[in-house]
Amino acid sequence: MAQATIGDSEFDRDTAVTPRPDHQGGPGVFDAHLSQGWTILRAVNGGYLLATAARALGQVLPHPDPFTITAHYLTPSGPGPAVIRTDVIRTGRTMSTGQARLLQTDSAGHEVERLRVTASYGDLDGLPDDVRTSAKPFAIPPYERCLGRADGPDVASASPFSSGSTEITERLDIRLDPETARWALGAPSGRGEIRAWFGLADGRDADPLSLLLAVDALPPTAFDLGLGGWVPTVELTVHVRQRPAPGPLRIAVSTRNLAGGFLEEDGEVWDSEDRLVAQSRQLARVLLP
Amino acid sequence: MAQATIGDSEFDRDTAVTPRPDHQGGPGVFDAHLSQGWTILRAVNGGYLLATAARALGQVLPHPDPFTITAHYLTPSGPGPAVIRTDVIRTGRTMSTGQARLLQTDSAGHEVERLRVTASYGDLDGLPDDVRTSAKPFAIPPYERCLGRADGPDVASASPFSSGSTEITERLDIRLDPETARWALGAPSGRGEIRAWFGLADGRDADPLSLLLAVDALPPTAFDLGLGGWVPTVELTVHVRQRPAPGPLRIAVSTRNLAGGFLEEDGEVWDSEDRLVAQSRQLARVLLP
């Protein structure tokens, strides 16, 4: 199989949004089809949903790239048709702000909102070159020494992701740092951190939209705390800071504040040129089994 | 002067919102008056604006406390009248989500949106007691050994905040860790961190709303990097995780990714009982003088 490219890949096809003409509710209204391919158990992955909404916003705002984007997850999405209703909040010279609502029709024929997104967009290619980032890339063993799906049942079978439909795992090339995969062997570190190499399985390189997927694609940090169960996202914010260079990404996600049935997850994404290309934070509920 | 209390203080009076009756645009529409007392130079403090919008949301949502709240700052606010238009997005059993738009009328009589807020609310008092937070409180010298406004011109006069109208400094009791105040002496550490004790000058204790002010009230971390100028917030997200105990707060704000004319600022707020009560992150522009 030839390597997929940005614009011609599973991810691009599955995040496609089609503008409705004016007489059908447009402009600013888009049809999308949430693909079964990005589900974990029955739920559609939150990062994939965010990327799909972001793609619609990119079509109505005068700037191409999400600089900071926030989603509140309201109700669980399922595979199938969805509508994205966008509003332009403000347009400026260097940045613009918009809102997107992603909705699905329930069995009674009512539109139900799945997520509400607010974002400020700009042009990553128009930023000055200054980089004074003090953060250093985190340590992780080479890709070849990290653990992927092909490494047998150890990682895959112990994960709640492996029961039921887990089609997203076939679309991702995630290689976990063995040190942060011990939960899969029943020996979580208790530190609440997951580190991994990340790519799309079809070889498509990363871009700002796929970064939105990447930050929500690793196993939950709760696993590394020894907690099973479901950790649904309440709110996810992503800052995209640079256009990622080609090649695999390195992602570290960690939590340091598990209390009252909620936890935060902080993510950082480094590209192959050692640049901190995205930072994320989410608030999630911890629903114990 | 007697110590102010939650509900009867400068902060409470200045964040008051008055619902408009139905025949004047209600329900869900509130009048507010942005006070000169929370300005830095000519700008109204972003945390104060967020708290005011949050107060309106607390009146329309069935849950009292902002668990996660995000504001996009669209145009600069000025002291004077403002309107807050709220929408309930979803109400659930344990959480609800809403949106607020804060607007002011320009000289031509048009409403201009200042900030757009999306938030999910819950009830902090209804959370289970489990706390497995792994984060530890950061180190800071005792309150008495930190530097406040009374410590002379060193800290105050070197700050851009000290020129022009800086009324907010009179409402806050901020004591900077001397180690993170060296920028005021012309010797920034270069680390990009500010640590401080934080209280309201009239002695009012902290609550979830004043936490929204607190995370945006310290001098910018850019000062500690040796950068002057203005650092306007693009987007600010705050997670409120516990109701703060009475007594002063400790706040640390740091940045580790200054690039392309933007930086992130991560804040953490600890209460007098050593609990991590709030976490914040903002994306800000760095406008050099």
Coordinates of C-alpha atoms in Angstrom, one line a residue:
Chain A
M1 CA 0.0 0.0 0.0
A2 CA 1.3 3.4 -0.9
Q3 CA 1.8 5.8 2.0
A4 CA -1.3 8.0 2.4
T5 CA -0.8 11.8 2.2
I6 CA -2.3 14.8 3.9
G7 CA -5.5 15.4 2.0
D8 CA -5.8 11.8 0.7
S9 CA -6.0 9.4 3.7
E10 CA -8.5 7.6 5.9
F11 CA -8.4 10.5 8.3
D12 CA -9.1 13.1 5.6
R13 CA -12.0 11.1 4.1
D14 CA -13.6 10.4 7.5
T15 CA -13.4 14.1 8.7
A16 CA -14.8 15.4 5.4
V17 CA -17.6 18.0 5.8
T18 CA -19.9 19.0 3.0
P19 CA -21.4 22.5 3.0
R20 CA -25.1 22.7 2.6
P21 CA -26.4 25.1 0.0
D22 CA -28.3 28.1 1.2
H23 CA -31.7 26.7 0.5
Q24 CA -30.9 23.7 2.7
G25 CA -29.9 25.7 5.7
G26 CA -26.5 27.0 4.6
P27 CA -24.2 28.8 4.7
G28 CA -22.2 27.7 7.7
V29 CA -24.0 24.3 7.9
F30 CA -22.1 21.1 7.0
D31 CA -23.0 17.5 6.7
A32 CA -20.5 14.9 8.0
H33 CA -20.5 11.2 8.4
L34 CA -19.0 9.9 11.7
S35 CA -17.1 6.8 10.7
Q36 CA -17.2 3.5 12.6
G37 CA -13.5 3.4 12.0
W38 CA -12.7 5.8 14.9
T39 CA -14.8 4.2 17.6
I40 CA -13.6 2.8 20.9
L41 CA -16.2 0.3 22.1
R42 CA -19.4 2.0 20.9
A43 CA -18.2 5.6 21.4
V44 CA -16.7 7.8 18.7
N45 CA -13.3 9.1 19.7
G46 CA -13.4 12.6 21.1
G47 CA -10.3 13.8 19.2
Y48 CA -11.8 12.6 15.9
L49 CA -15.0 14.5 16.7
L50 CA -13.0 17.6 17.5
A51 CA -11.0 17.4 14.3
T52 CA -14.2 17.0 12.2
A53 CA -15.7 20.1 13.8
A54 CA -12.4 21.9 13.4
R55 CA -12.5 21.1 9.7
A56 CA -15.9 22.8 9.3
L57 CA -14.6 25.9 11.2
G58 CA -11.7 26.1 8.9
Q59 CA -14.1 26.5 6.0
V60 CA -16.0 29.4 7.5
L61 CA -13.2 31.3 9.2
P62 CA -10.7 33.4 7.1
H63 CA -7.7 31.7 8.9
P64 CA -6.8 28.1 8.3
D65 CA -5.4 26.7 11.6
P66 CA -6.8 26.2 15.0
F67 CA -4.6 28.0 17.5
T68 CA -6.7 27.2 20.5
I69 CA -9.8 25.1 20.4
T70 CA -12.1 23.9 23.1
A71 CA -14.8 21.3 23.0
H72 CA -17.4 20.5 25.7
Y73 CA -18.7 16.9 25.2
L74 CA -22.4 16.9 25.9
T75 CA -23.8 13.5 24.8
P76 CA -22.2 10.4 23.4
S77 CA -21.8 10.4 19.6
G78 CA -22.4 7.3 17.5
P79 CA -21.2 6.4 14.0
G80 CA -23.5 7.8 11.3
P81 CA -24.6 11.1 9.9
A82 CA -24.0 14.3 11.8
V83 CA -24.6 18.0 11.2
I84 CA -22.2 20.7 12.1
R85 CA -23.6 24.2 12.5
T86 CA -21.0 27.0 12.6
D87 CA -21.1 30.6 13.6
V88 CA -18.4 33.2 13.0
I89 CA -17.9 35.1 16.2
R90 CA -15.3 37.6 15.2
T91 CA -12.8 38.0 12.3
G92 CA -9.6 40.0 12.8
R93 CA -6.5 40.6 10.8
T94 CA -4.4 37.8 12.3
M95 CA -6.9 35.8 14.2
S96 CA -10.6 34.9 14.0
T97 CA -12.9 33.1 16.4
G98 CA -15.8 30.8 15.7
Q99 CA -18.2 28.3 17.2
A100 CA -19.3 24.9 16.0
R101 CA -22.1 22.7 17.2
L102 CA -22.0 19.0 16.2
L103 CA -25.4 17.4 16.3
Q104 CA -27.0 14.0 15.5
T105 CA -30.6 13.1 15.0
D106 CA -32.0 10.8 17.7
S107 CA -34.6 8.0 17.1
A108 CA -37.4 10.4 17.6
G109 CA -36.1 12.7 14.9
H110 CA -34.8 15.4 17.1
E111 CA -31.4 17.0 16.7
V112 CA -29.3 16.4 19.8
E113 CA -26.1 18.3 20.3
R114 CA -23.0 16.1 20.8
L115 CA -20.3 18.7 21.3
R116 CA -19.9 22.5 21.4
V117 CA -16.7 23.9 20.1
T118 CA -15.2 27.3 20.4
A119 CA -12.0 28.1 18.7
S120 CA -9.6 30.9 17.6
Y121 CA -7.9 30.3 14.3
G122 CA -4.8 31.9 12.8
D123 CA -2.2 31.0 10.2
L124 CA 0.7 28.9 11.5
D125 CA 2.8 29.7 8.5
G126 CA 2.4 33.4 9.2
L127 CA 4.0 33.3 12.6
P128 CA 7.4 34.8 13.3
D129 CA 10.2 32.2 13.6
D130 CA 11.2 33.0 17.2
V131 CA 11.2 29.9 19.4
R132 CA 12.3 30.4 23.0
T133 CA 10.5 27.3 24.3
S134 CA 12.2 26.2 27.6
A135 CA 10.5 22.8 27.7
K136 CA 12.6 19.9 26.6
P137 CA 11.3 16.8 24.8
F138 CA 10.5 14.0 27.3
A139 CA 12.6 10.8 27.2
I140 CA 11.2 7.8 25.4
P141 CA 12.9 4.7 24.0
P142 CA 13.3 4.5 20.3
Y143 CA 10.2 3.6 18.3
E144 CA 11.5 0.1 17.7
R145 CA 11.7 -0.6 21.4
C146 CA 8.2 0.6 22.2
L147 CA 5.1 -1.6 22.3
G148 CA 2.5 -1.7 19.5
R149 CA -0.4 -3.9 18.6
A150 CA 1.9 -6.4 17.0
D151 CA 3.7 -7.0 20.2
G152 CA 1.2 -9.6 21.2
P153 CA -1.6 -9.8 23.7
D154 CA 0.3 -8.1 26.6
V155 CA -0.7 -4.6 25.8
A156 CA -3.7 -5.1 23.7
S157 CA -5.6 -7.7 25.6
A158 CA -5.4 -6.1 29.0
S159 CA -6.8 -2.8 27.8
P160 CA -10.5 -2.2 28.1
F161 CA -10.1 -0.9 24.5
S162 CA -9.7 -4.5 23.3
S163 CA -13.1 -5.7 24.2
G164 CA -15.9 -5.0 21.7
S165 CA -15.4 -2.9 18.7
T166 CA -12.1 -1.0 18.8
E167 CA -11.7 -0.1 15.3
I168 CA -9.7 3.1 16.1
T169 CA -6.7 0.9 17.1
E170 CA -6.4 -0.3 13.5
R171 CA -6.1 3.3 12.2
L172 CA -3.4 4.4 14.6
D173 CA 0.2 3.4 15.0
I174 CA 0.7 3.9 18.7
R175 CA 3.9 2.6 20.3
L176 CA 3.8 2.8 24.1
D177 CA 6.9 3.4 26.2
P178 CA 7.2 0.1 28.0
E179 CA 7.7 1.9 31.2
T180 CA 4.2 3.5 30.9
A181 CA 2.5 0.3 29.6
R182 CA 3.0 -1.8 32.8
W183 CA -0.7 -1.4 33.6
A184 CA -1.4 -3.8 30.7
L185 CA 0.5 -6.4 32.7
G186 CA -1.5 -5.7 35.8
A187 CA 1.4 -3.6 37.3
P188 CA 0.5 0.1 36.8
S189 CA 3.2 2.5 37.8
G190 CA 0.9 4.7 39.8
R191 CA 2.4 7.8 38.3
G192 CA -0.5 8.6 35.9
E193 CA 1.5 9.0 32.8
I194 CA 1.4 7.5 29.3
R195 CA 4.1 8.2 26.7
A196 CA 4.0 7.0 23.1
W197 CA 5.1 7.4 19.6
F198 CA 2.1 8.3 17.5
G199 CA 1.3 8.0 13.8
L200 CA -1.6 7.2 11.5
A201 CA -1.6 3.6 10.4
D202 CA -1.8 4.5 6.7
G203 CA 1.4 6.6 7.0
R204 CA -0.3 10.0 6.6
D205 CA 1.9 12.7 8.2
A206 CA 0.6 14.9 11.0
D207 CA -1.1 18.3 10.4
P208 CA -2.9 20.6 12.8
L209 CA -6.2 18.7 12.4
S210 CA -4.6 15.3 13.1
L211 CA -2.9 16.8 16.2
L212 CA -6.5 17.3 17.6
L213 CA -7.0 13.5 17.2
A214 CA -3.5 12.7 18.6
V215 CA -4.0 14.4 22.0
D216 CA -7.0 12.2 22.8
A217 CA -5.9 8.9 21.3
L218 CA -3.6 7.3 23.9
P219 CA -4.9 5.0 26.6
P220 CA -6.3 7.0 29.6
T221 CA -3.7 8.0 32.2
A222 CA -6.1 6.5 34.7
F223 CA -4.9 3.0 33.6
D224 CA -1.4 3.9 34.8
L225 CA -3.0 4.8 38.2
G226 CA -4.5 1.3 38.3
L227 CA -8.0 2.5 37.6
G228 CA -10.1 0.7 35.0
G229 CA -13.5 1.8 33.8
W230 CA -14.5 4.6 31.5
V231 CA -13.0 8.1 31.6
P232 CA -15.3 10.3 29.5
T233 CA -14.1 13.7 28.5
V234 CA -16.0 16.7 29.8
E235 CA -13.9 19.3 28.1
L236 CA -10.8 19.3 26.0
T237 CA -8.7 22.3 25.0
V238 CA -5.9 22.0 22.5
H239 CA -3.3 24.7 21.6
V240 CA -1.7 24.1 18.2
R241 CA 1.6 26.0 18.2
Q242 CA 3.5 24.9 15.1
R243 CA 2.8 22.9 12.0
P244 CA 4.3 19.5 12.7
A245 CA 7.2 18.3 10.6
P246 CA 6.8 15.0 8.7
G247 CA 7.5 11.8 10.7
P248 CA 6.2 10.3 13.9
L249 CA 5.0 12.3 16.8
R250 CA 5.9 11.8 20.5
I251 CA 3.1 12.3 22.9
A252 CA 3.1 12.4 26.7
V253 CA -0.1 12.6 28.6
S254 CA -0.2 12.8 32.4
T255 CA -2.5 13.5 35.3
R256 CA -1.6 15.0 38.7
N257 CA -5.0 15.8 40.1
L258 CA -7.4 13.0 40.6
A259 CA -10.1 14.1 43.1
G260 CA -13.8 14.1 43.5
G261 CA -14.4 11.7 40.7
F262 CA -12.6 13.9 38.1
L263 CA -9.1 14.2 36.7
E264 CA -7.3 16.5 34.4
E265 CA -5.1 15.2 31.6
D266 CA -2.2 17.3 30.2
G267 CA -0.8 16.3 26.9
E268 CA 2.2 17.5 25.0
V269 CA 3.1 16.6 21.4
W270 CA 6.6 16.9 20.0
D271 CA 7.4 16.5 16.3
S272 CA 10.3 14.9 14.6
E273 CA 12.3 18.1 14.7
D274 CA 12.0 18.3 18.5
R275 CA 9.4 21.1 18.5
L276 CA 6.6 21.3 21.0
V277 CA 3.8 21.5 18.4
A278 CA 0.7 21.1 20.6
Q279 CA -0.4 21.2 24.2
S280 CA -3.7 19.9 25.5
R281 CA -5.6 19.7 28.7
Q282 CA -8.9 17.9 29.4
L283 CA -11.2 17.5 32.3
A284 CA -12.6 13.9 32.5
R285 CA -14.9 12.0 34.8
V286 CA -13.7 8.8 36.3
L287 CA -16.5 6.3 36.2
L288 CA -15.3 3.2 38.0
P289 CA -16.7 -0.1 36.9
Chain B
M1 CA -12.5 48.1 58.5
A2 CA -14.2 44.8 59.2
Q3 CA -13.2 41.9 57.0
A4 CA -15.4 41.5 53.9
T5 CA -17.2 38.2 53.5
I6 CA -18.3 36.1 50.5
G7 CA -21.4 37.8 49.2
D8 CA -20.6 41.2 50.8
S9 CA -17.3 42.5 49.3
E10 CA -15.9 44.6 46.6
F11 CA -15.6 41.6 44.3
D12 CA -19.2 40.5 44.9
R13 CA -20.5 44.0 44.3
D14 CA -18.4 44.5 41.1
T15 CA -19.4 41.2 39.6
A16 CA -23.1 41.6 40.3
V17 CA -25.4 40.8 37.4
T18 CA -29.0 41.9 37.2
P19 CA -31.4 39.8 35.2
R20 CA -33.5 41.6 32.6
P21 CA -37.2 41.0 32.8
D22 CA -38.8 39.2 29.9
H23 CA -40.1 42.3 28.2
Q24 CA -36.6 43.7 28.1
G25 CA -35.0 40.7 26.5
G26 CA -34.9 38.2 29.3
P27 CA -34.7 35.6 30.4
G28 CA -31.1 34.8 30.3
V29 CA -30.0 38.3 29.7
F30 CA -28.1 40.2 32.4
D31 CA -26.9 43.7 33.0
A32 CA -23.5 44.2 34.6
H33 CA -21.3 47.2 35.3
L34 CA -17.6 46.6 34.7
S35 CA -15.8 48.4 37.5
Q36 CA -12.9 50.7 37.1
G37 CA -11.5 49.0 40.2
W38 CA -10.3 45.9 38.3
T39 CA -8.4 47.7 35.5
I40 CA -4.8 47.3 34.5
L41 CA -3.8 50.4 32.6
R42 CA -7.0 50.9 30.5
A43 CA -7.9 47.2 30.2
V44 CA -10.4 45.4 32.4
N45 CA -8.7 42.3 33.9
G46 CA -9.6 39.1 32.1
G47 CA -10.2 37.1 35.2
Y48 CA -12.6 39.6 36.6
L49 CA -14.5 39.5 33.2
L50 CA -14.6 35.8 33.4
A51 CA -15.9 35.8 36.9
T52 CA -18.7 38.2 36.0
A53 CA -19.8 36.1 33.1
A54 CA -19.6 33.0 35.3
R55 CA -21.8 34.6 37.8
A56 CA -24.5 35.1 35.1
L57 CA -24.1 31.5 34.0
G58 CA -24.6 30.3 37.6
Q59 CA -28.0 32.0 37.6
V60 CA -29.3 30.2 34.5
L61 CA -27.8 26.7 35.0
P62 CA -29.2 24.3 37.6
H63 CA -25.7 23.7 39.1
P64 CA -23.8 26.3 41.1
D65 CA -20.1 25.9 40.4
P66 CA -18.0 26.2 37.2
F67 CA -16.1 22.9 36.9
T68 CA -14.5 23.9 33.6
I69 CA -14.9 27.3 32.0
T70 CA -13.3 28.7 28.8
A71 CA -13.2 32.3 27.6
H72 CA -12.1 33.6 24.2
Y73 CA -11.2 37.3 24.5
L74 CA -12.4 39.0 21.4
T75 CA -12.1 42.8 21.9
P76 CA -10.7 44.9 24.8
S77 CA -13.3 45.6 27.5
G78 CA -13.6 49.0 29.2
P79 CA -15.1 50.1 32.5
G80 CA -18.8 50.8 32.2
P81 CA -22.0 49.0 31.4
A82 CA -22.1 45.5 29.8
V83 CA -24.7 43.0 28.8
I84 CA -24.3 39.3 29.3
R85 CA -26.4 37.1 27.1
T86 CA -26.6 33.5 28.2
D87 CA -27.7 30.2 26.6
V88 CA -28.3 26.9 28.3
I89 CA -26.7 24.3 26.1
R90 CA -27.5 21.1 28.1
T91 CA -28.7 20.3 31.6
G92 CA -28.0 16.9 33.1
R93 CA -28.3 15.3 36.5
T94 CA -24.8 16.1 37.8
M95 CA -23.5 18.6 35.3
S96 CA -24.9 21.3 32.9
T97 CA -23.3 23.3 30.2
G98 CA -24.0 26.9 29.1
Q99 CA -22.6 29.7 27.1
A100 CA -22.3 33.4 27.9
R101 CA -21.5 36.4 25.6
L102 CA -20.4 39.6 27.3
L103 CA -21.0 42.6 25.1
Q104 CA -20.5 46.4 25.4
T105 CA -22.1 49.1 23.3
D106 CA -19.6 51.1 21.1
S107 CA -19.8 54.8 20.4
A108 CA -21.9 54.1 17.3
G109 CA -24.5 52.3 19.4
H110 CA -23.6 48.8 18.3
E111 CA -23.2 45.9 20.6
V112 CA -19.6 44.5 20.4
E113 CA -18.8 41.1 21.8
R114 CA -16.0 41.2 24.3
L115 CA -15.7 37.6 25.3
R116 CA -17.3 34.3 24.6
V117 CA -17.6 31.9 27.4
T118 CA -18.5 28.2 27.4
A119 CA -18.6 26.3 30.7
S120 CA -19.8 23.1 32.4
Y121 CA -21.1 23.5 35.9
G122 CA -21.6 21.1 38.7
D123 CA -21.9 21.1 42.5
L124 CA -18.5 21.0 44.2
D125 CA -20.2 20.1 47.5
G126 CA -21.8 17.0 45.9
L127 CA -18.5 15.4 44.8
P128 CA -17.1 12.3 46.5
D129 CA -14.4 12.9 49.0
D130 CA -11.7 10.8 47.3
V131 CA -8.5 12.8 46.7
R132 CA -5.6 10.9 45.0
T133 CA -3.9 14.0 43.8
S134 CA -0.2 13.2 43.2
A135 CA 0.8 16.9 42.7
K136 CA 2.5 18.4 45.7
P137 CA 2.2 22.1 46.7
F138 CA 5.1 24.2 45.3
A139 CA 7.6 25.7 47.6
I140 CA 7.2 29.4 48.5
P141 CA 8.5 31.4 51.5
P142 CA 6.1 32.3 54.2
Y143 CA 3.7 35.2 53.4
E144 CA 5.6 37.6 55.6
R145 CA 8.8 37.1 53.6
C146 CA 7.2 37.6 50.2
L147 CA 6.9 41.0 48.5
G148 CA 3.8 43.1 48.4
R149 CA 2.9 46.6 47.4
A150 CA 4.1 48.0 50.8
D151 CA 7.6 46.7 50.1
G152 CA 8.5 49.9 48.3
P153 CA 9.1 50.8 44.7
D154 CA 11.2 47.8 43.9
V155 CA 8.4 45.5 42.8
A156 CA 5.8 48.0 42.1
S157 CA 7.6 50.6 40.1
A158 CA 9.4 48.3 37.7
S159 CA 6.2 46.7 36.6
P160 CA 4.4 48.0 33.5
F161 CA 1.4 47.7 35.8
S162 CA 2.6 50.6 37.8
S163 CA 2.3 53.2 35.1
G164 CA -1.2 54.6 34.4
S165 CA -4.3 53.4 36.1
T166 CA -3.6 50.2 38.0
E167 CA -6.6 50.1 40.3
I168 CA -6.7 46.4 40.5
T169 CA -3.5 46.3 42.5
E170 CA -5.3 48.1 45.3
R171 CA -8.0 45.4 45.4
L172 CA -5.6 42.5 45.6
D173 CA -3.2 41.3 48.3
I174 CA -0.4 39.7 46.2
R175 CA 2.8 38.7 47.8
L176 CA 5.4 37.6 45.3
D177 CA 8.0 35.0 46.1
P178 CA 11.2 37.1 46.0
E179 CA 12.9 34.5 43.8
T180 CA 10.2 35.1 41.1
A181 CA 10.2 38.9 41.5
R182 CA 13.7 39.6 40.4
W183 CA 12.4 40.9 37.0
A184 CA 11.2 43.9 39.0
L185 CA 14.9 44.7 39.8
G186 CA 15.9 44.2 36.2
A187 CA 17.2 40.7 36.8
P188 CA 14.6 38.3 35.5
S189 CA 15.3 34.6 36.2
G190 CA 14.6 33.5 32.7
R191 CA 12.6 30.6 34.0
G192 CA 9.2 32.0 33.2
E193 CA 7.5 31.4 36.5
I194 CA 5.7 33.6 39.0
R195 CA 4.8 32.4 42.5
A196 CA 2.7 34.3 45.0
W197 CA 0.4 34.4 47.9
F198 CA -3.0 35.7 46.8
G199 CA -5.9 37.3 48.7
L200 CA -8.5 40.0 48.1
A201 CA -7.4 43.2 49.8
D202 CA -10.7 43.5 51.8
G203 CA -10.1 40.1 53.3
R204 CA -12.9 38.3 51.5
D205 CA -12.1 34.6 51.4
A206 CA -11.9 32.7 48.1
D207 CA -14.7 30.9 46.4
P208 CA -15.0 29.3 43.0
L209 CA -15.7 32.7 41.3
S210 CA -12.8 34.5 42.9
L211 CA -10.5 31.6 41.7
L212 CA -11.4 32.7 38.2
L213 CA -10.0 36.1 39.0
A214 CA -7.0 34.7 40.9
V215 CA -5.6 32.7 38.0
D216 CA -5.3 35.8 35.8
A217 CA -4.1 38.3 38.4
L218 CA -0.4 37.8 38.8
P219 CA 2.2 39.6 36.7
P220 CA 2.7 37.9 33.4
T221 CA 5.3 35.1 33.3
A222 CA 6.8 36.9 30.3
F223 CA 8.3 39.4 32.8
D224 CA 10.3 36.6 34.4
L225 CA 11.6 35.8 30.9
G226 CA 12.8 39.4 30.6
L227 CA 10.1 40.5 28.2
G228 CA 8.2 43.6 28.7
G229 CA 5.2 44.8 26.8
W230 CA 1.7 43.6 26.7
V231 CA 0.6 39.9 26.9
P232 CA -3.1 39.9 26.0
T233 CA -5.0 36.7 26.6
V234 CA -6.5 34.9 23.6
E235 CA -8.1 32.1 25.5
L236 CA -8.3 31.1 29.2
T237 CA -9.6 27.9 30.6
V238 CA -10.0 27.2 34.3
H239 CA -10.8 24.0 36.0
V240 CA -12.2 24.5 39.5
R241 CA -11.7 21.3 41.4
Q242 CA -12.6 22.0 45.0
R243 CA -14.2 24.7 47.1
P244 CA -11.2 26.6 48.6
A245 CA -10.8 26.7 52.3
P246 CA -10.7 30.1 54.1
G247 CA -7.3 31.8 54.1
P248 CA -4.8 32.9 51.6
L249 CA -4.2 31.0 48.3
R250 CA -0.9 30.1 46.8
I251 CA -0.6 30.5 43.0
A252 CA 2.1 29.5 40.7
V253 CA 2.0 30.4 37.0
S254 CA 4.6 29.3 34.5
T255 CA 5.2 29.1 30.8
R256 CA 7.4 26.7 29.0
N257 CA 6.5 27.3 25.3
L258 CA 7.2 30.8 24.0
A259 CA 7.2 30.6 20.2
G260 CA 5.8 32.3 17.2
G261 CA 4.7 35.3 19.2
F262 CA 2.5 33.3 21.6
L263 CA 3.0 31.7 24.9
E264 CA 1.0 29.4 27.1
E265 CA 0.6 30.1 30.9
D266 CA -0.2 27.3 33.2
G267 CA -1.6 28.2 36.6
E268 CA -2.2 26.1 39.8
V269 CA -3.9 27.3 42.9
W270 CA -3.5 25.7 46.3
D271 CA -5.7 26.5 49.3
S272 CA -4.7 26.8 53.0
E273 CA -5.4 23.1 53.4
D274 CA -2.9 22.1 50.8
R275 CA -5.5 21.1 48.2
L276 CA -5.1 21.8 44.5
V277 CA -8.3 23.8 44.1
A278 CA -7.9 25.1 40.5
Q279 CA -5.8 24.6 37.4
S280 CA -5.7 27.1 34.5
R281 CA -4.1 27.4 31.2
Q282 CA -4.2 30.3 28.8
L283 CA -2.9 31.1 25.4
A284 CA -1.6 34.7 25.1
R285 CA 0.0 36.9 22.5
V286 CA 3.4 38.5 23.2
L287 CA 3.3 42.0 21.9
L288 CA 6.7 43.5 22.4
P289 CA 7.0 47.2 23.0

